[in-house]
Amino acid sequence: MEIKLTRRKFLLTAGTIAVANLLPPPVDSEAMVSSNSFATLIDLTKCDGCKNYSVPLCVSACKEANRDKFPEPDRKMLKPYWPQKFFDDWSSKRDVIDRLTPYNWIFVQRIKINKEGKEEEIFVPRRCMHCDNPPCAKLCPFGVNKKHPEGPVTIDCKLCFGGAKCKDVCPWGVPQRQAGVGVYTYLDPLPVGGGVMYKCDLCFDRVKKGQNPVCVNKCPKNAISFGRREEIFAKADLLAREKKLYIYGKEENGGTSTLYLSPVTFEELDKAVLQENKEKKQVMRFHKPKNMLDKYKNLAKLILLSPFVAIISAFISAKKVNRED
Amino acid sequence: MKGNNNKVYRHTKLEIAIHWLTAVSGIALIISGLGEMPMYKRYNITKLPFLSFLGSYEINLVIHYLFASLFIFAVFFHIVYHLRRKELSLLPKKGDLKESYLVLKAIIKGEKEPPHEKFLAEQRLAYVAIGSVSLVLIITGLIKTYKNIGPVVLNPDFLMIVTLVHTVFTMFFIILFVLHIGAFIVKDNRELLKSMFTGYVKYEYAKRRHPKWIEQIEKTSK
Ligand code: HEM
Ligand code: HEM
Ligand code: SF4
Ligand code: SF4
């Protein structure tokens, strides 16, 4: 009896240690995003919105490069998401370039601001921020929205169900849905799914080959720079200090891999964007969103502890009852 | 024999507490877990009175977290506690598959069931089923939770499998849950339902339906 008890105690301790080792200690958040991953810097002092072109070159380059990935919906499937009365269809509006759509993964925001009494225009190329702790990817119920160690956040179009949860949990509402494509079409007439979500994938196929995303290369003003996170972040800090610019994207949503440099504060830009798009349902803002997962980080850590609390208290209470017998 | 003459002691207060903790947290995990899928808004469940909160992924995540810690506590407590006390009567025995078929047949045809031990053969099988499904949900759930504590970047393909397993095993969990509740359609099982509140079953019931159990108690108490 004695021996068995000690053996069990031994197994329990060994098991506890094994499990504890499986969980690397919660490291300081910044440290977990590799400094070797990729990041983008978008310098708003340089971007002029391609005023001399009919379509900004980053936008046309992106459309051109991703043409084969754009959805070709099955007409029969373009019907309301029962019991709802609507469905998301952009297939007849492929030319829209003033917002994100399944056929437009980057757009240029034109923001009028007042600088020392003068009206000025600021142009902002907007796309997915490729966040460090992206709720869109981490909360996808099928795990097909993925955060890669290299930095990009991508959606697997072949397996996406189109529930649009990623769009709802993204503080900027980035992913866009197209009905009539994807796995849900095989389940028709079951009223599940809604299509496929689309967004910028940071030209992941190119990045893996050591190339830049196409929007970076096509910019005539060199407003977008792309490279290793460490270098891009250092460059942003330096420019911000030297030219007295403001940075966006470093803290927002718990940190992202896309930094904006602006001559005016982002509070001001945010106000102006909201003002100009009052009637629109969806506006891509410059607010300061908190990361939804970070907010409940401590609760999450508590969960990781609960098996140990349970094992210890069961061990103790089982012994007590044994003595009573 | 514990208890007075016409009652048989079946569950301790602690066992009852742990069972209801699993039950309440398991149900809350099903509800909040489904709330982590884009369902409630789509099917207008959020339009029902008092249920609009189910449309928030954030609220569902907090509920899921809270009850996950309780569920994990209850399951681990149960395992360690009963292992340590060597109370293994819920583990399947040889021949349980065949026996549970015979029991089911007898119940459906209204014939006399074969004599039971403390638990029915199907209970022992169901126990292993819901137990292993729960463990899979806990392990995958812990991985899902771990990646949420900050910018933790795990291999995305590994995470996809973990997530799909968590989602698919939720369906198994719901099926087993429905069967578990469905068992109380059988009138004889309702005596057991009472015992999950009071801790006791009637002696006549136990003697008639679980003679092997009574035999064992009477042997050891002598
Ligand atoms: C009865 C047990 C459980 C059921 C029925 C259940 C069900 C679900 C469902 C249906 C989802 C949404 C789909 C998905 O993301 O895979 C989900 C998500 C989630 N579950 Fe569970 N779950 C259970 C237990 C647990 C446990 C024990 C934990 C934690 C240890 C956990 C952690 C999570 C987390 C963190 C999510 C959110 C999505 C994510 O962050 O990846 N679950 N659960
Ligand atoms: C997700 C929730 C639940 C889980 C995981 C769960 C799990 C279990 C397990 C593992 C057992 C051991 C014996 C067996 O397998 O039959 C058990 C017994 C029992 N459960 Fe549950 N249960 C849940 C919910 C419920 C609910 C809602 C009820 C009541 C309507 C209930 C009533 C009972 C009763 C009466 C017993 C005792 C049967 C006996 O005395 O032999 N359970 N439960
Ligand atoms: S910006 Fe939105 S879609 Fe892009 S990674 Fe962040 S949360 Fe996801
Ligand atoms: S990185 Fe590639 S996919 Fe993303 S906006 Fe630029 S060109 Fe388009």
XYZ file of C-alpha atoms and ligand atoms in Angstrom:
649
model
C 0.000 0.000 0.000
C 2.725 2.419 1.036
C 4.702 1.759 -2.133
C 1.688 2.235 -4.364
C 0.896 5.575 -2.848
C 4.381 6.892 -3.339
C 4.424 5.612 -6.864
C 1.209 7.419 -7.553
C 2.595 10.543 -5.972
C 5.628 10.182 -8.173
C 3.517 9.780 -11.310
C 1.445 12.779 -10.355
C 4.486 14.968 -9.836
C 6.038 13.710 -13.056
C 2.805 14.364 -14.918
C 2.516 17.853 -13.519
C 6.047 18.683 -14.530
C 5.499 17.252 -18.003
C 2.396 19.368 -18.554
C 4.038 22.460 -17.095
C 6.902 22.019 -19.519
C 4.542 21.825 -22.459
C 3.480 25.376 -21.725
C 6.277 27.829 -22.324
C 6.084 30.563 -19.701
C 3.987 33.536 -20.822
C 6.729 35.741 -22.194
C 6.531 39.480 -22.579
C 4.127 40.028 -25.460
C 6.414 41.968 -27.817
C 9.052 39.290 -27.630
C 6.849 36.652 -29.198
C 6.583 38.258 -32.612
C 9.814 37.440 -34.363
C 11.920 40.502 -35.168
C 12.772 38.555 -38.284
C 9.179 38.556 -39.509
C 8.015 41.090 -42.083
C 6.530 44.529 -41.605
C 5.392 47.449 -43.765
C 5.850 51.176 -43.346
C 3.478 53.511 -45.166
C 4.709 57.087 -45.213
C 1.799 59.492 -45.658
C 4.139 62.421 -46.276
C 5.049 60.703 -49.551
C 1.761 59.244 -50.843
C -0.095 61.650 -53.159
C -2.931 59.248 -53.974
C -1.564 58.833 -57.543
C -3.395 62.015 -58.534
C -2.127 61.738 -62.088
C -3.435 58.225 -62.649
C -7.023 57.074 -63.044
C -6.459 54.340 -60.443
C -3.777 54.511 -57.730
C -0.956 52.207 -58.804
C -0.931 50.132 -55.606
C -4.614 49.427 -56.166
C -4.288 48.466 -59.833
C -1.176 46.396 -59.128
C -2.955 44.472 -56.393
C -5.985 43.818 -58.604
C -3.757 42.653 -61.424
C -1.613 40.388 -59.272
C -4.531 38.732 -57.502
C -6.896 38.390 -60.454
C -6.759 34.592 -60.332
C -7.691 34.529 -56.674
C -10.837 36.631 -57.084
C -14.152 34.788 -56.663
C -16.217 33.578 -59.628
C -19.547 32.900 -57.942
C -22.085 30.314 -58.959
C -25.119 32.421 -60.013
C -27.577 29.926 -58.555
C -26.044 30.415 -55.128
C -26.541 34.177 -55.145
C -29.518 34.129 -52.819
C -30.308 35.400 -49.302
C -28.755 33.720 -46.315
C -31.904 32.125 -44.932
C -33.560 33.274 -42.645
C -31.878 36.613 -43.311
C -33.015 38.666 -46.265
C -29.627 39.736 -47.593
C -26.499 38.299 -49.175
C -23.104 39.785 -49.970
C -22.426 40.025 -53.675
C -19.707 42.199 -55.171
C -19.328 40.261 -58.401
C -21.145 42.898 -60.421
C -19.261 45.711 -58.666
C -15.727 44.578 -59.359
C -14.623 48.076 -60.318
C -15.321 49.615 -56.921
C -12.014 51.028 -55.686
C -13.018 53.404 -52.901
C -13.360 50.704 -50.237
C -12.352 47.131 -49.477
C -14.313 44.464 -51.347
C -13.608 40.826 -52.231
C -12.248 42.249 -55.505
C -10.327 45.150 -54.001
C -7.899 44.409 -51.195
C -6.337 47.845 -50.912
C -7.871 51.292 -51.387
C -6.705 54.850 -50.975
C -8.529 56.956 -48.425
C -8.647 60.649 -49.232
C -8.926 62.718 -46.066
C -9.392 66.500 -45.959
C -7.857 68.158 -42.944
C -7.333 71.664 -41.737
C -3.711 72.522 -41.162
C -3.085 75.977 -39.753
C -6.156 77.365 -41.463
C -5.250 75.786 -44.814
C -7.238 72.877 -46.229
C -4.959 69.982 -47.028
C -5.483 66.482 -48.357
C -3.914 63.353 -46.948
C -3.950 60.088 -48.879
C -3.885 56.806 -47.035
C -3.494 53.389 -48.661
C -5.597 51.102 -46.458
C -5.557 47.342 -46.252
C -5.283 44.583 -43.635
C -2.830 45.579 -40.871
C -1.526 42.007 -40.427
C -1.877 42.253 -36.655
C 0.461 40.603 -34.150
C -2.359 38.977 -32.185
C -5.106 38.959 -34.831
C -8.559 38.162 -33.437
C -9.708 37.392 -37.002
C -7.309 34.464 -37.274
C -7.293 33.314 -33.681
C -11.056 33.187 -33.373
C -11.879 31.575 -36.725
C -13.996 28.532 -35.759
C -12.408 26.494 -38.539
C -8.847 27.699 -38.138
C -8.642 28.602 -41.826
C -7.758 32.232 -41.127
C -4.088 31.921 -40.300
C -1.393 34.011 -38.665
C 1.960 32.959 -40.109
C 5.242 33.233 -38.225
C 6.530 35.341 -41.135
C 3.920 37.983 -40.281
C 1.121 37.746 -42.870
C -2.432 36.862 -41.918
C -4.106 34.852 -44.702
C -7.469 33.229 -45.311
C -7.660 29.806 -46.958
C -10.334 30.401 -49.624
C -10.773 26.694 -50.241
C -11.943 25.997 -46.698
C -13.521 29.288 -45.626
C -17.231 29.011 -44.802
C -17.994 32.706 -45.008
C -19.522 33.168 -41.577
C -17.882 36.605 -41.488
C -16.858 36.296 -37.851
C -13.385 37.522 -38.823
C -14.906 40.702 -40.193
C -16.913 41.266 -37.022
C -13.937 40.835 -34.704
C -11.539 42.901 -36.845
C -11.479 46.447 -35.441
C -11.245 47.784 -38.997
C -13.782 45.370 -40.565
C -11.230 44.273 -43.137
C -12.274 40.833 -44.475
C -14.999 41.079 -47.125
C -17.490 38.405 -48.102
C -18.536 37.134 -51.504
C -21.497 34.757 -51.706
C -21.763 31.894 -54.207
C -18.258 30.485 -53.764
C -16.539 28.093 -51.385
C -17.357 24.991 -49.386
C -20.781 26.174 -48.299
C -22.054 25.769 -51.867
C -21.645 21.989 -51.507
C -23.977 22.006 -48.509
C -26.797 23.804 -50.294
C -29.743 23.815 -49.512
C -28.667 23.623 -45.867
C -28.801 27.206 -44.563
C -25.191 27.349 -43.352
C -22.218 29.468 -44.378
C -22.284 32.480 -46.634
C -19.404 32.370 -49.081
C -15.737 33.161 -48.715
C -13.925 36.007 -46.969
C -11.282 37.910 -48.905
C -8.560 40.319 -47.916
C -4.929 41.253 -48.509
C -2.593 38.305 -47.923
C 0.523 40.500 -47.991
C 1.352 38.748 -51.274
C 2.458 35.807 -49.146
C 3.498 33.705 -52.161
C 5.851 36.459 -53.267
C 7.145 37.165 -49.768
C 8.021 33.481 -49.329
C 10.134 33.761 -52.478
C 11.959 36.787 -51.096
C 10.057 39.325 -53.213
C 8.190 42.418 -52.076
C 4.398 42.653 -52.174
C 3.411 44.135 -55.536
C 1.872 47.306 -54.072
C 5.221 48.118 -52.498
C 7.085 47.828 -55.784
C 4.530 49.694 -57.908
C 4.321 52.834 -55.768
C 5.822 55.693 -57.844
C 6.548 57.730 -54.709
C 8.198 54.975 -52.694
C 5.665 55.622 -49.968
C 5.529 51.972 -48.925
C 8.572 50.207 -47.577
C 8.694 46.558 -46.713
C 11.263 44.505 -44.836
C 12.263 42.802 -41.620
C 10.243 43.979 -38.668
C 13.240 45.133 -36.679
C 14.486 47.367 -39.491
C 11.084 48.729 -40.460
C 10.229 49.595 -36.857
C 13.607 51.264 -36.368
C 13.141 53.235 -39.572
C 9.677 54.376 -38.477
C 10.981 55.527 -35.095
C 13.850 57.407 -36.683
C 11.674 59.184 -39.255
C 9.067 60.010 -36.621
C 11.717 61.599 -34.437
C 13.545 63.449 -37.202
C 10.519 64.801 -39.042
C 8.141 65.053 -36.071
C 5.673 62.543 -37.492
C 3.048 60.423 -35.746
C 2.985 56.615 -35.850
C -0.110 54.418 -36.150
C -0.172 50.630 -35.963
C 2.339 49.958 -33.236
C -0.048 49.707 -30.294
C -3.435 49.490 -31.986
C -5.232 46.160 -31.626
C -2.322 44.983 -29.493
C 0.279 45.765 -32.154
C 0.367 45.203 -35.907
C 2.975 44.763 -38.617
C 1.815 47.794 -40.598
C 2.977 51.231 -39.489
C 1.694 54.551 -40.788
C 3.667 57.796 -40.508
C 1.620 60.977 -40.621
C 2.330 64.705 -40.332
C -0.950 65.184 -38.436
C -2.194 63.255 -35.441
C -4.272 60.164 -36.049
C -6.994 61.504 -33.754
C -7.408 64.288 -36.266
C -7.404 61.891 -39.206
C -9.946 59.699 -37.431
C -12.245 62.646 -36.790
C -11.987 63.745 -40.396
C -12.651 60.242 -41.745
C -15.735 59.893 -39.572
C -16.941 63.340 -40.566
C -16.576 62.674 -44.281
C -18.221 59.242 -44.200
C -21.093 60.014 -41.867
C -23.693 58.443 -44.091
C -21.702 55.255 -44.774
C -22.327 52.139 -42.706
C -18.730 51.051 -42.656
C -15.794 53.403 -42.285
C -12.174 52.352 -41.974
C -11.109 54.411 -38.993
C -7.939 55.548 -37.268
C -9.174 54.827 -33.771
C -7.226 53.137 -31.002
C -8.816 49.694 -30.702
C -7.853 47.480 -27.767
C -7.101 43.874 -28.592
C -10.102 41.761 -27.656
C -7.925 38.765 -26.756
C -5.469 40.832 -24.701
C -8.321 42.168 -22.604
C -9.053 38.701 -21.233
C -5.473 37.489 -21.118
C -5.518 36.989 -17.338
C -8.712 34.998 -17.464
C -7.074 32.814 -20.107
C -4.066 32.246 -17.872
C -6.404 31.227 -15.066
C -7.779 28.477 -17.326
C -4.304 27.155 -17.942
C -3.885 26.871 -14.173
C -7.186 25.160 -13.395
C -6.028 21.571 -14.125
C -3.313 21.923 -11.511
C -5.643 23.419 -8.928
C -8.051 20.536 -9.556
C -5.401 17.832 -9.305
C -4.040 19.188 -6.059
C -7.415 19.684 -4.404
C -8.665 16.242 -5.481
C -5.505 14.684 -4.144
C -5.994 16.343 -0.781
C -9.729 15.748 -0.431
C -9.519 12.102 -1.489
C -7.006 11.540 1.289
C -9.210 13.209 3.888
C -12.190 11.038 3.081
C -9.992 7.958 3.159
C -9.033 8.737 6.741
C -12.684 9.108 7.740
C -13.463 5.601 6.504
C -24.990 -0.570 4.150
C -25.034 3.167 4.502
C -28.252 5.110 4.870
C -31.325 3.746 6.615
C -33.134 0.560 5.760
C -35.219 1.395 2.737
C -32.594 3.623 1.044
C -29.277 2.866 -0.589
C -26.484 5.377 -0.623
C -25.490 5.960 -4.279
C -23.669 9.281 -4.612
C -21.818 11.340 -2.013
C -22.518 15.049 -1.665
C -19.134 15.768 -3.221
C -19.878 13.543 -6.222
C -23.218 15.263 -6.679
C -21.598 18.681 -6.487
C -18.947 17.722 -9.019
C -21.533 16.208 -11.365
C -23.654 19.350 -11.371
C -20.583 21.486 -11.810
C -19.728 19.498 -14.972
C -23.336 19.640 -16.106
C -23.778 23.391 -15.638
C -20.382 24.252 -17.086
C -20.792 21.731 -19.925
C -24.102 23.281 -20.936
C -22.662 26.803 -20.663
C -19.726 25.693 -22.818
C -22.067 24.323 -25.486
C -24.073 27.556 -25.549
C -21.092 29.918 -25.501
C -19.095 27.651 -27.834
C -21.855 27.780 -30.424
C -21.800 31.526 -29.780
C -18.190 31.489 -30.959
C -19.576 30.397 -34.318
C -21.549 32.850 -36.438
C -24.908 31.275 -35.625
C -27.093 33.099 -33.166
C -27.382 36.284 -35.203
C -27.955 34.477 -38.444
C -30.774 32.351 -37.069
C -32.332 35.326 -35.243
C -31.793 33.810 -31.806
C -30.423 37.167 -30.685
C -33.845 38.637 -31.360
C -35.451 36.504 -28.650
C -36.026 38.294 -25.346
C -32.919 38.564 -23.115
C -30.733 36.717 -25.613
C -29.265 39.617 -27.546
C -26.002 39.200 -25.592
C -25.441 35.923 -27.461
C -24.649 37.942 -30.561
C -21.426 39.257 -29.035
C -18.345 37.154 -29.704
C -16.628 38.974 -26.879
C -19.260 38.101 -24.266
C -19.368 34.511 -25.476
C -15.597 34.285 -25.203
C -15.665 35.473 -21.592
C -18.464 33.032 -20.724
C -16.576 30.242 -22.494
C -13.389 31.062 -20.583
C -15.131 31.193 -17.202
C -16.969 27.926 -17.604
C -14.002 26.231 -19.240
C -12.015 26.735 -16.055
C -14.884 25.261 -13.988
C -15.359 22.361 -16.419
C -11.658 21.545 -16.408
C -11.598 21.758 -12.637
C -14.534 19.363 -12.313
C -13.184 16.835 -14.829
C -9.668 16.720 -13.423
C -10.978 16.629 -9.875
C -13.255 13.708 -10.751
C -10.457 11.720 -12.390
C -7.848 12.187 -9.676
C -10.315 11.808 -6.815
C -11.766 8.500 -7.946
C -8.474 7.073 -9.118
C -6.995 7.776 -5.719
C -9.944 6.162 -3.952
C -9.941 3.268 -6.458
C -13.620 3.819 -7.254
C -13.672 2.384 -10.723
C -17.205 1.031 -11.078
C -17.884 3.377 -14.027
C -15.107 1.878 -16.148
C -16.260 -0.569 -18.842
C -15.912 -4.286 -18.324
C -15.517 -7.102 -20.786
C -18.796 -7.913 -22.529
C -20.340 -4.478 -21.895
C -21.055 -3.952 -25.575
C -23.084 -7.113 -25.851
C -24.756 -6.544 -22.513
C -25.773 -3.001 -23.332
C -27.340 -4.310 -26.530
C -29.340 -6.847 -24.533
C -30.391 -4.187 -22.017
C -31.521 -1.857 -24.758
C -33.473 -4.663 -26.414
C -35.119 -5.553 -23.118
C -36.059 -1.925 -22.447
C -37.544 -1.466 -25.904
C -39.478 -4.709 -25.799
C -40.524 -4.108 -22.199
C -38.905 -7.363 -21.082
C -36.918 -7.937 -17.915
C -33.408 -6.441 -18.060
C -30.401 -8.549 -17.087
C -29.277 -7.861 -13.493
C -27.129 -4.716 -13.200
C -24.189 -3.739 -11.093
C -24.059 -0.217 -9.661
C -24.050 1.160 -13.204
C -25.640 -0.222 -16.363
C -23.353 -1.492 -19.102
C -24.473 1.410 -21.294
C -23.645 3.861 -18.551
C -20.128 2.505 -18.396
C -19.767 2.826 -22.163
C -21.342 6.270 -22.212
C -18.976 7.299 -19.456
C -15.912 6.438 -21.517
C -17.409 8.155 -24.546
C -18.305 11.436 -22.870
C -15.126 11.283 -20.811
C -12.837 10.965 -23.804
C -14.745 13.543 -25.831
C -14.453 15.913 -22.864
C -10.729 15.294 -22.595
C -10.237 16.012 -26.291
C -12.229 19.237 -25.923
C -10.151 20.187 -22.898
C -6.793 19.499 -24.541
C -7.691 21.323 -27.759
C -9.366 24.055 -25.702
C -6.217 24.551 -23.635
C -4.143 24.949 -26.796
C -6.696 27.425 -28.176
C -6.586 29.346 -24.915
C -2.808 29.334 -24.750
C -2.487 30.960 -28.159
C -4.847 33.724 -26.993
C -2.697 34.969 -24.124
C -0.712 37.289 -26.384
C 0.982 37.415 -29.763
C 1.774 33.710 -29.576
C 2.298 32.441 -33.103
C 1.909 28.667 -33.262
C 2.162 26.700 -36.485
C -1.041 27.730 -38.331
C -1.693 24.284 -39.822
C -1.402 22.676 -36.412
C -3.845 25.254 -35.064
C -6.242 24.553 -37.885
C -6.359 20.878 -36.938
C -6.750 21.714 -33.245
C -9.606 24.089 -34.068
C -11.380 21.664 -36.383
C -11.099 18.907 -33.777
C -12.522 21.240 -31.116
C -15.428 22.133 -33.389
C -16.174 18.561 -34.522
C -15.893 17.144 -31.003
C -18.398 19.748 -29.880
C -20.889 17.978 -32.135
C -20.031 14.615 -30.500
C -20.367 16.221 -27.088
C -23.817 17.560 -27.940
C -24.954 14.147 -29.251
C -23.752 12.384 -26.100
C -25.354 15.070 -23.944
C -28.700 14.561 -25.691
C -28.440 10.780 -25.246
C -27.562 11.278 -21.569
C -30.669 13.383 -21.010
C -32.695 11.105 -23.290
C -31.922 8.183 -20.967
C -34.365 9.638 -18.465
C -37.232 8.937 -20.841
C -36.877 5.370 -19.554
C -38.977 5.379 -16.404
C -36.666 3.146 -14.381
C -33.808 5.580 -14.907
C -35.724 8.369 -13.201
C -34.987 6.730 -9.885
C -31.349 7.430 -10.751
C -32.182 11.017 -11.621
C -33.546 11.516 -8.104
C -30.349 10.087 -6.692
C -28.325 12.791 -8.421
C -30.072 15.255 -6.078
C -30.628 13.279 -2.894
C -27.765 10.815 -3.077
C -30.061 7.846 -2.408
C -32.130 5.305 -4.336
C -34.922 3.166 -2.912
C -33.815 -0.206 -1.601
C -36.547 -2.075 -3.507
C -35.462 -0.416 -6.724
C -31.799 -1.254 -6.204
C -32.546 -4.810 -5.172
C -34.710 -5.359 -8.250
C -32.610 -3.602 -10.881
C -29.058 -3.609 -9.488
C -28.917 -6.912 -7.575
C -25.199 -7.366 -8.271
C -24.481 -4.021 -6.664
C -26.550 -4.783 -3.559
C -24.928 -8.182 -3.285
C -21.534 -6.521 -3.261
C -22.478 -3.906 -0.660
C -24.007 -6.526 1.591
C -20.929 -8.706 1.252
C -18.477 -5.954 2.191
C -20.554 -4.555 5.028
C -20.749 -7.933 6.730
C -17.898 20.992 -23.187
C -16.842 21.413 -23.671
C -16.667 22.416 -24.782
C -17.459 22.680 -25.857
C -18.765 22.028 -26.208
C -16.813 23.720 -26.623
C -17.287 24.256 -27.796
C -16.668 25.238 -28.515
C -17.069 25.712 -29.813
C -18.235 25.157 -30.615
C -16.251 26.711 -30.175
C -16.292 27.528 -31.472
C -15.581 26.831 -32.559
C -14.074 26.811 -32.425
O -13.463 27.880 -32.264
O -13.508 25.721 -32.499
C -15.306 26.893 -29.120
C -14.313 27.828 -29.108
C -13.388 27.936 -28.103
N -13.181 27.045 -27.071
Fe -14.419 25.569 -26.538
N -15.666 24.066 -25.997
C -15.546 23.289 -24.871
C -14.537 23.306 -23.964
C -13.506 24.199 -23.990
C -12.486 24.252 -23.005
C -12.386 23.304 -21.822
C -11.677 25.306 -23.353
C -10.463 25.831 -22.669
C -9.606 25.168 -22.071
C -12.174 25.879 -24.553
C -11.618 26.955 -25.211
C -12.138 27.534 -26.329
C -11.672 28.766 -26.879
C -10.525 29.622 -26.355
C -12.477 29.033 -27.998
C -12.477 30.300 -28.858
C -11.836 30.159 -30.158
C -10.371 30.229 -30.055
O -9.841 31.074 -29.298
O -9.702 29.466 -30.744
N -13.297 25.178 -24.928
N -15.588 25.970 -28.114
C -22.781 18.385 -20.160
C -23.377 17.980 -19.150
C -23.248 16.652 -18.424
C -22.186 15.794 -18.342
C -20.819 15.950 -18.975
C -22.611 14.675 -17.527
C -21.822 13.585 -17.214
C -22.214 12.533 -16.434
C -21.418 11.375 -16.187
C -20.036 11.144 -16.768
C -22.134 10.558 -15.378
C -21.671 9.207 -14.876
C -22.587 8.064 -15.193
C -23.112 7.955 -16.563
O -22.345 8.089 -17.532
O -24.332 7.743 -16.705
C -23.376 11.199 -15.106
C -24.388 10.689 -14.321
C -25.609 11.266 -14.188
N -26.063 12.390 -14.835
Fe -24.997 13.629 -15.957
N -23.885 14.867 -17.137
C -24.320 16.057 -17.667
C -25.564 16.628 -17.529
C -26.612 16.073 -16.862
C -27.939 16.641 -16.757
C -28.375 17.970 -17.391
C -28.682 15.771 -16.009
C -30.115 15.856 -15.589
C -31.114 16.039 -16.345
C -27.833 14.680 -15.622
C -28.212 13.613 -14.852
C -27.374 12.602 -14.447
C -27.753 11.575 -13.514
C -29.116 11.437 -12.853
C -26.670 10.740 -13.351
C -26.566 9.562 -12.391
C -26.954 8.287 -12.976
C -26.773 7.213 -11.954
O -27.019 7.469 -10.769
O -26.368 6.143 -12.354
N -26.584 14.885 -16.171
N -23.408 12.393 -15.772
S -6.446 44.136 -39.620
Fe -8.253 42.901 -39.219
S -8.198 41.326 -40.812
Fe -6.143 42.228 -40.745
S -5.019 40.909 -39.275
Fe -5.833 42.622 -38.077
S -7.771 41.802 -37.294
Fe -7.180 40.489 -38.985
S 0.356 43.303 -50.143
Fe -0.307 42.374 -52.076
S -2.386 41.671 -51.655
Fe -1.881 43.152 -50.041
S -2.597 45.136 -50.781
Fe -0.449 44.973 -51.420
S -0.567 44.086 -53.469
Fe -2.555 43.736 -52.557
